[in-house]
């Protein structure tokens, strides 16, 4: 158990309803007295004082309690800080609360084949990889799949265009796909005959007819190779590079199961499932599972994927990370999965809808001529601006994750690569500064036995920041957003900077103090590295 958990557990032997929170005015704070006072019609200050006195009678080995305006403030015992520091250094991990291990299936990335990755594909892999690592930090088993859009109309559009232009699939490059798909997508809106031809090709593909299936295999392999390359650049690791095509074999099984449950209705030649509930506050449209021409839709493949993954991995939770504009889609397919009994009630279905990346004008980020920016281009641009790819990647990721997941944010290149403020480069520079100290002093013994003797407010703030980083993991797990962790990492780096400015570590003449100061620096570096690893951000030795 971590320190907060231990204090809270003991506090509940005095008052069972007590809870702790991190506060700017104390190491921990409890406001339970206000709730009790309202129920008992008493003064909260009186109740808080009674609880604090009982606590101090037997628990000052952990922390000392004091009361201000009805709040119970806890100041952690210096010896506990020493134990916290030693735990992190010895175990190379944060003391996170123990949880019953669960199996969680993460679906993120979600690129489409036959199309180049663009800036709109950036958030899903960044958020998904970090959230997966948060769950891993708590001991949960994770399975990560990037569900590729490789079976839908965009493939039919590209194939129809290639056939029309007489282009051999073996000659197609990624740059060509980057031109062919946008042109075909635009054309389908003004050329009904082309659209119908592409839809027919899509249906033939989904029936594994040649030459369409063979052409598709070549285009898919080309796309997946580039998708993997870009995701590896982002430090994203997937157990599965599957997609709509991977679950095509189970589509008929899904349709049969829906029919067995009497969930399927016919509407204008298509097969639909009505998922509306009496409690819905807004209209809930039905889910189309078969088009008029017998073709499948994204929903059909997504439902088949849930069913197949449930059979194969039996996860306790599914977590999908996509653009917030897909909120309705996931609500619909989750309901179909529930209505049809494809997942047990004990399995949680979660969709995390993230906001868009906008330019300074508040609109979705575009090139100067209004086109969509390629993901590879923006990675190269930031890397060139910072001279090292790892530093550039830290800038991109930190700029994204410092925001709440569901909110849009403005991408400002100059701001995110700055070496001051809440940026990735600033955090990396803090580690580089610590490395420089170690290079100058050479080997030393990491030892915290003098902590209780020489602790200062600046050291205490560093230790408190590490404790708050630990608590931020709990917040991230509960809110499914990473901004609490990025904030805590920044605060730790900032508090170390203050400590570094106050103490001349390298020239400290008291050897016992110097050893402690160096140990605090190593502790800070270790905690920062743990936090950055969770965010899938690599550190650098020098900048």
XYZ file of C-alpha atoms in Angstrom:
543
model
C 0.000 0.000 0.000
C 1.132 3.551 -0.578
C 1.293 6.172 2.139
C -2.110 7.671 1.409
C -3.701 4.231 1.521
C -2.039 3.365 4.839
C -3.051 6.642 6.522
C -6.603 6.370 5.200
C -6.921 2.795 6.453
C -5.841 3.760 9.969
C -8.038 6.868 9.914
C -11.080 4.730 9.206
C -10.581 2.861 12.469
C -11.452 6.212 14.065
C -14.062 7.385 11.548
C -15.220 4.743 8.976
C -16.441 7.343 6.473
C -13.147 9.262 6.330
C -11.389 9.853 3.020
C -8.147 11.645 2.199
C -7.276 14.016 -0.590
C -4.112 15.735 -1.733
C -4.106 19.398 -0.760
C -1.961 22.433 -1.432
C -2.261 23.302 2.271
C -1.159 19.952 3.687
C 0.379 16.626 2.740
C -3.105 15.118 3.021
C -6.444 16.582 3.972
C -9.725 15.141 5.258
C -13.041 17.027 5.088
C -15.208 14.277 6.596
C -16.058 16.472 9.587
C -18.286 18.659 7.396
C -20.450 15.721 6.322
C -20.674 14.430 9.899
C -21.469 17.878 11.263
C -24.362 18.299 8.866
C -25.817 14.912 9.810
C -25.270 15.419 13.562
C -26.010 19.157 13.581
C -22.708 19.967 15.246
C -19.811 22.310 14.640
C -17.432 20.659 12.090
C -14.442 22.134 13.915
C -15.414 20.254 17.084
C -15.802 16.953 15.261
C -12.549 17.462 13.347
C -10.693 18.218 16.575
C -12.015 15.037 18.186
C -10.847 12.929 15.241
C -7.439 14.659 15.134
C -6.884 14.108 18.863
C -7.690 10.414 18.566
C -5.346 10.158 15.597
C -2.436 11.899 17.352
C -2.820 9.657 20.386
C -1.588 6.627 18.456
C -0.557 7.412 14.867
C 2.135 10.093 14.873
C 4.573 7.475 13.568
C 2.794 8.037 10.247
C 1.647 11.644 10.353
C 0.572 14.434 12.690
C -2.994 15.763 12.439
C -4.029 19.381 12.935
C -7.332 21.192 12.415
C -7.999 24.405 10.498
C -11.569 25.532 9.919
C -13.009 22.033 10.148
C -10.423 20.484 7.811
C -8.107 17.834 9.229
C -4.613 18.341 7.827
C -2.007 15.584 7.991
C 1.728 16.262 8.001
C 3.701 13.139 7.142
C 6.400 11.959 9.565
C 9.917 12.474 8.188
C 10.721 8.779 8.662
C 7.887 7.917 6.272
C 9.476 10.131 3.644
C 12.656 8.143 4.058
C 10.760 4.857 3.584
C 9.040 6.231 0.474
C 12.378 7.278 -1.043
C 14.000 3.934 -0.283
C 11.070 1.996 -1.760
C 11.244 3.845 -5.077
C 15.036 3.601 -5.377
C 15.117 -0.097 -4.439
C 12.102 -1.189 -6.514
C 12.305 1.248 -9.448
C 8.532 1.751 -9.241
C 6.005 3.902 -7.422
C 4.120 2.486 -4.423
C 0.733 2.174 -6.099
C -2.290 0.736 -4.246
C -2.787 -2.975 -4.820
C -5.720 -3.990 -7.013
C -7.281 -7.267 -8.058
C -5.649 -7.994 -11.440
C -7.968 -7.755 -14.432
C -7.554 -8.394 -18.152
C -8.154 -5.243 -20.193
C -8.327 -5.131 -23.996
C -7.191 -1.778 -25.421
C -8.190 -0.796 -28.942
C -6.381 2.319 -30.173
C -4.554 3.631 -33.219
C -7.374 2.742 -35.594
C -5.755 3.816 -38.864
C -7.283 3.075 -42.257
C -5.331 1.151 -44.871
C -5.045 2.612 -48.360
C -4.761 6.054 -46.708
C -1.787 7.899 -45.229
C -1.735 8.682 -41.516
C -2.394 12.340 -40.737
C -2.483 14.545 -37.644
C -5.971 13.309 -36.844
C -4.424 9.902 -36.132
C -2.039 11.325 -33.531
C -4.112 11.356 -30.352
C -5.421 7.787 -30.319
C -2.010 6.037 -30.186
C -0.572 8.610 -27.752
C -3.494 8.372 -25.316
C -4.038 4.650 -25.774
C -0.415 3.658 -25.179
C -0.166 5.785 -22.026
C -3.466 4.543 -20.571
C -2.450 0.963 -21.257
C 0.765 1.544 -19.311
C -1.170 3.073 -16.408
C -3.221 -0.121 -16.151
C -0.024 -2.177 -16.351
C 1.482 -0.149 -13.493
C -1.367 -1.337 -11.273
C -0.671 -4.962 -12.212
C -3.447 -5.483 -14.736
C -2.906 -7.683 -17.788
C -3.355 -5.756 -21.014
C -3.882 -6.718 -24.636
C -3.399 -3.993 -27.220
C -4.851 -4.125 -30.701
C -4.849 -1.470 -33.370
C -8.043 -2.054 -35.292
C -7.324 -1.202 -38.911
C -10.019 0.048 -41.245
C -9.074 -2.376 -43.999
C -12.367 -3.734 -45.337
C -14.633 -0.798 -46.033
C -15.550 1.501 -48.882
C -12.213 3.349 -48.906
C -10.625 0.148 -50.235
C -13.281 -0.162 -52.936
C -12.725 3.450 -53.946
C -8.974 2.920 -54.314
C -9.344 -0.399 -56.133
C -11.931 1.018 -58.537
C -9.608 3.942 -59.292
C -6.591 1.685 -59.899
C -8.581 -0.562 -62.238
C -9.976 2.424 -64.118
C -6.503 3.940 -64.554
C -4.863 0.583 -65.374
C -2.345 0.885 -62.532
C -0.631 -2.326 -61.384
C -0.819 -2.772 -57.586
C 2.834 -3.800 -57.543
C 3.711 -0.295 -58.752
C 1.660 1.571 -56.134
C 3.527 3.616 -53.533
C 2.346 5.306 -50.351
C 2.638 8.690 -52.028
C 0.363 7.453 -54.804
C -2.188 6.247 -52.256
C -1.994 9.676 -50.665
C -3.234 11.130 -53.955
C -5.560 8.370 -55.175
C -7.763 8.027 -52.113
C -8.573 11.740 -51.524
C -9.408 12.157 -55.217
C -11.621 9.045 -55.219
C -13.323 10.050 -51.978
C -14.139 13.480 -53.396
C -15.284 12.020 -56.706
C -17.814 9.645 -55.120
C -19.843 12.670 -53.985
C -20.316 13.979 -57.520
C -20.120 10.833 -59.665
C -22.937 8.373 -58.784
C -21.771 5.840 -61.353
C -18.254 5.767 -59.866
C -19.675 5.481 -56.368
C -21.815 2.483 -57.363
C -18.833 0.877 -59.085
C -16.693 1.349 -55.940
C -19.502 -0.051 -53.751
C -19.725 -3.111 -56.010
C -15.958 -3.608 -55.829
C -16.180 -3.352 -52.024
C -18.851 -6.056 -51.952
C -16.803 -8.315 -54.242
C -13.793 -7.764 -51.979
C -15.833 -8.691 -48.913
C -16.814 -11.898 -50.750
C -13.104 -12.615 -51.355
C -13.488 -12.406 -55.150
C -10.455 -12.024 -57.389
C -8.709 -9.990 -58.608
C -9.978 -7.613 -55.934
C -8.894 -9.668 -52.956
C -5.370 -10.163 -54.306
C -5.037 -6.469 -55.112
C -6.318 -5.598 -51.643
C -3.751 -7.872 -49.971
C -0.899 -6.010 -51.663
C -2.277 -2.585 -50.746
C -2.926 -3.675 -47.172
C 0.631 -4.975 -46.741
C 1.995 -1.674 -48.083
C -0.189 0.369 -45.734
C 0.415 -1.770 -42.642
C 4.187 -1.565 -43.095
C 4.019 2.236 -42.996
C 1.489 2.275 -40.140
C 3.773 0.055 -38.055
C 6.729 2.293 -38.830
C 4.928 5.414 -37.629
C 3.513 3.752 -34.516
C 6.945 2.443 -33.593
C 8.238 6.022 -33.893
C 5.558 6.979 -31.366
C 6.763 4.219 -28.971
C 3.460 2.379 -29.374
C 3.494 -1.383 -28.891
C 0.655 -3.559 -30.138
C -0.060 -7.221 -29.578
C -2.355 -7.297 -32.610
C -2.355 -5.516 -35.954
C -5.824 -6.751 -36.805
C -8.712 -5.041 -38.548
C -12.145 -5.392 -40.036
C -10.958 -8.151 -42.363
C -9.694 -10.176 -39.390
C -13.251 -10.660 -38.150
C -15.021 -11.169 -41.469
C -15.225 -14.920 -40.823
C -17.464 -14.283 -37.811
C -19.853 -11.804 -39.434
C -22.348 -14.525 -40.393
C -22.126 -15.924 -36.864
C -23.033 -12.490 -35.497
C -25.973 -12.107 -37.873
C -27.264 -15.539 -36.833
C -26.951 -14.698 -33.134
C -28.829 -11.448 -33.639
C -31.556 -13.327 -35.506
C -31.781 -15.944 -32.748
C -32.434 -13.128 -30.274
C -35.081 -11.645 -32.628
C -33.095 -8.414 -32.770
C -32.917 -8.052 -36.551
C -35.505 -6.163 -38.576
C -35.683 -5.401 -42.292
C -35.768 -1.790 -43.417
C -35.728 -0.795 -47.096
C -33.854 -3.981 -47.941
C -31.221 -3.542 -45.223
C -30.935 -5.456 -41.931
C -31.083 -3.289 -38.815
C -31.050 -3.659 -35.037
C -33.135 -1.251 -32.980
C -31.075 -0.205 -29.947
C -33.263 2.605 -28.578
C -34.232 2.467 -24.896
C -37.201 4.113 -23.152
C -34.754 6.025 -20.958
C -32.939 7.695 -23.893
C -32.981 11.474 -23.710
C -32.057 11.826 -27.391
C -33.103 9.865 -30.489
C -31.045 6.683 -30.853
C -30.916 5.532 -34.476
C -30.887 1.803 -35.283
C -27.702 -0.027 -36.236
C -27.457 -1.178 -39.849
C -25.723 -4.576 -39.909
C -26.264 -5.432 -43.597
C -26.607 -3.029 -46.509
C -29.217 -3.459 -49.224
C -26.643 -5.090 -51.517
C -25.596 -7.543 -48.786
C -22.411 -5.673 -47.923
C -21.133 -5.249 -44.384
C -20.588 -2.005 -42.527
C -18.151 -0.769 -39.900
C -20.722 -1.614 -37.215
C -20.977 -5.224 -38.383
C -17.211 -5.717 -38.223
C -16.956 -3.919 -34.872
C -19.619 -6.162 -33.343
C -17.893 -9.240 -34.771
C -14.616 -7.983 -33.293
C -16.130 -7.627 -29.805
C -17.562 -11.149 -30.046
C -14.309 -12.699 -31.323
C -12.092 -10.914 -28.817
C -14.421 -11.937 -26.012
C -14.147 -15.566 -27.091
C -10.369 -15.437 -27.464
C -9.225 -13.290 -24.534
C -12.181 -13.080 -22.117
C -11.277 -9.542 -20.985
C -12.865 -7.941 -17.949
C -12.946 -4.635 -19.797
C -12.760 -3.295 -23.345
C -11.321 0.202 -23.769
C -11.691 1.906 -27.160
C -9.873 5.196 -27.804
C -11.183 7.139 -30.813
C -12.302 10.575 -31.926
C -15.253 11.843 -29.866
C -17.289 12.053 -33.056
C -17.639 8.269 -32.825
C -19.377 8.398 -29.437
C -22.752 7.485 -30.920
C -21.298 4.644 -32.980
C -19.786 2.981 -29.936
C -22.889 3.474 -27.828
C -24.826 1.690 -30.576
C -22.497 -1.295 -30.986
C -22.100 -1.675 -27.222
C -25.871 -1.923 -26.936
C -26.024 -4.547 -29.683
C -23.336 -6.552 -27.877
C -25.324 -6.312 -24.625
C -28.733 -7.085 -26.174
C -27.323 -10.126 -27.999
C -25.425 -11.405 -24.961
C -22.097 -11.285 -26.807
C -20.376 -10.077 -23.641
C -21.302 -10.888 -20.041
C -22.705 -8.179 -17.786
C -19.495 -8.349 -15.748
C -17.425 -7.134 -18.703
C -17.117 -3.352 -18.920
C -17.407 -1.677 -22.315
C -15.651 1.702 -22.366
C -15.273 4.256 -25.119
C -12.940 7.222 -24.641
C -13.741 9.977 -27.115
C -10.932 12.503 -27.460
C -11.091 16.069 -28.722
C -9.490 17.396 -31.887
C -6.080 18.978 -32.421
C -6.656 22.551 -33.571
C -4.542 25.310 -35.011
C -4.172 28.731 -33.430
C -7.397 29.757 -35.181
C -9.278 27.175 -33.113
C -10.088 25.059 -36.166
C -8.768 21.539 -36.923
C -5.056 21.712 -37.711
C -4.435 22.021 -41.470
C -1.645 22.861 -43.885
C -1.434 26.421 -45.200
C -3.363 25.452 -48.314
C -6.086 23.782 -46.253
C -4.921 20.183 -46.675
C -4.536 17.628 -43.883
C -1.043 17.405 -42.404
C 0.622 13.996 -42.691
C 1.580 12.395 -39.385
C 5.074 11.625 -40.662
C 5.555 15.270 -41.663
C 4.624 16.610 -38.243
C 6.906 14.086 -36.511
C 9.787 15.159 -38.749
C 9.002 18.872 -38.304
C 9.093 18.697 -34.504
C 12.145 16.448 -34.514
C 14.035 18.926 -36.738
C 12.974 21.821 -34.513
C 14.528 20.145 -31.471
C 17.545 18.478 -33.181
C 16.755 15.130 -31.476
C 13.771 12.941 -32.286
C 13.281 11.841 -28.648
C 13.057 15.472 -27.544
C 10.630 16.282 -30.346
C 8.491 13.284 -29.486
C 8.412 14.335 -25.831
C 7.172 17.741 -26.980
C 4.330 16.252 -29.034
C 3.232 13.756 -26.399
C 3.423 16.085 -23.415
C 1.552 18.811 -25.313
C -1.226 16.311 -25.989
C -1.444 14.556 -22.621
C -1.309 17.732 -20.502
C -4.870 18.342 -21.727
C -7.968 16.511 -20.598
C -8.630 13.731 -23.084
C -12.150 14.793 -24.074
C -11.217 18.424 -24.796
C -9.938 19.950 -28.035
C -6.553 21.634 -27.795
C -4.466 24.063 -29.795
C -1.214 22.722 -31.210
C 1.422 25.439 -30.926
C 4.806 24.193 -32.185
C 6.898 26.912 -30.534
C 5.159 26.493 -27.198
C 5.421 22.705 -27.068
C 9.162 22.637 -27.893
C 10.019 25.323 -25.308
C 12.515 24.410 -22.591
C 10.463 26.075 -19.889
C 6.916 25.602 -18.649
C 4.798 22.501 -18.896
C 6.584 20.909 -21.817
C 8.282 17.626 -22.597
C 11.666 19.243 -23.324
C 11.613 20.962 -19.903
C 11.117 17.591 -18.169
C 13.899 15.986 -20.210
C 16.172 18.928 -19.464
C 15.616 18.395 -15.730
C 16.886 14.826 -16.112
C 19.819 15.990 -18.235
C 20.715 18.528 -15.531
C 20.731 15.744 -12.930
C 22.933 13.619 -15.215
C 25.380 16.520 -15.451
C 25.599 16.645 -11.643
C 26.347 12.921 -11.486
C 28.997 13.196 -14.196
C 30.808 15.863 -12.175
C 30.717 14.140 -8.781
C 31.290 10.579 -9.951
C 30.153 7.579 -7.929
C 28.252 8.085 -4.679
C 26.250 6.030 -2.225
C 22.486 6.598 -2.524
C 21.499 6.887 1.107
C 18.492 8.496 2.821
C 19.398 7.819 6.465
C 20.269 11.507 6.979
C 16.911 12.665 5.607
C 15.231 13.182 8.975
C 18.293 15.152 10.107
C 18.702 17.480 7.142
C 15.273 17.688 5.526
C 14.422 21.184 4.272
C 11.180 22.671 2.917
C 12.602 22.331 -0.614
C 13.422 18.637 -0.097
C 10.045 18.097 1.464
C 8.361 19.635 -1.568
C 10.278 17.244 -3.851
C 9.125 14.281 -1.765
C 5.588 15.611 -1.643
C 5.640 15.953 -5.443
C 6.616 12.298 -5.764
C 3.763 11.311 -3.470
C 1.399 13.419 -5.582
C 2.717 11.684 -8.703
C 1.749 8.379 -7.116
C -1.737 9.698 -6.389
C -1.985 11.003 -9.965
C -1.882 7.407 -11.179
C -5.059 6.748 -9.219
C -6.670 9.789 -10.807
C -5.600 8.651 -14.291
C -7.037 5.184 -13.688
C -10.355 6.585 -12.473
C -10.770 9.363 -15.053
C -9.075 7.619 -18.009
C -7.156 10.816 -18.695
C -3.418 11.448 -18.359
C -3.361 15.156 -17.463
C -3.026 14.458 -13.717
C 0.178 12.494 -14.350
C 1.682 15.106 -16.685
C 0.867 17.849 -14.154
C 2.490 15.828 -11.356
C 5.598 15.166 -13.462
C 5.928 18.879 -14.191
C 5.465 19.816 -10.517
C 8.161 17.327 -9.508
C 10.593 18.727 -12.070
C 9.740 22.270 -10.992
C 10.225 21.537 -7.288
C 13.549 19.866 -8.013
C 14.611 23.003 -9.902
C 13.825 25.048 -6.782
C 15.793 22.613 -4.600
C 18.711 22.696 -7.057
C 18.752 26.511 -6.969
C 18.814 26.577 -3.154
C 21.484 23.924 -2.595
C 24.919 23.949 -4.186
C 24.970 20.171 -4.484
C 28.352 19.764 -6.154
C 30.249 22.064 -3.766
C 28.514 21.085 -0.513
C 31.321 20.585 2.050
C 29.275 18.547 4.536
C 29.689 15.049 3.047
C 26.615 13.679 4.820
C 24.488 16.480 3.373
C 26.075 16.124 -0.057
C 25.271 12.426 -0.124
C 21.656 13.172 0.821
C 21.330 15.899 -1.806
C 22.709 13.570 -4.494
C 20.280 10.885 -3.320
C 17.372 13.324 -3.668
C 18.573 14.057 -7.208
C 18.686 10.343 -8.020
C 15.251 9.844 -6.501
C 13.871 12.682 -8.623
C 15.413 11.262 -11.775
C 14.048 7.792 -11.015
C 10.524 9.085 -10.363
C 10.575 11.250 -13.503
C 11.757 8.313 -15.591
C 8.993 6.107 -14.180
C 6.389 8.743 -15.044
C 7.777 9.369 -18.524
C 7.925 5.650 -19.257
C 4.224 5.463 -18.451
C 3.633 8.207 -21.023
C 5.818 6.268 -23.502
C 8.361 9.103 -23.585
C 12.049 8.209 -23.857
C 14.642 10.144 -21.894
C 17.990 11.389 -23.202
C 21.379 11.527 -21.498
C 22.250 14.988 -22.765
C 20.758 17.814 -24.814
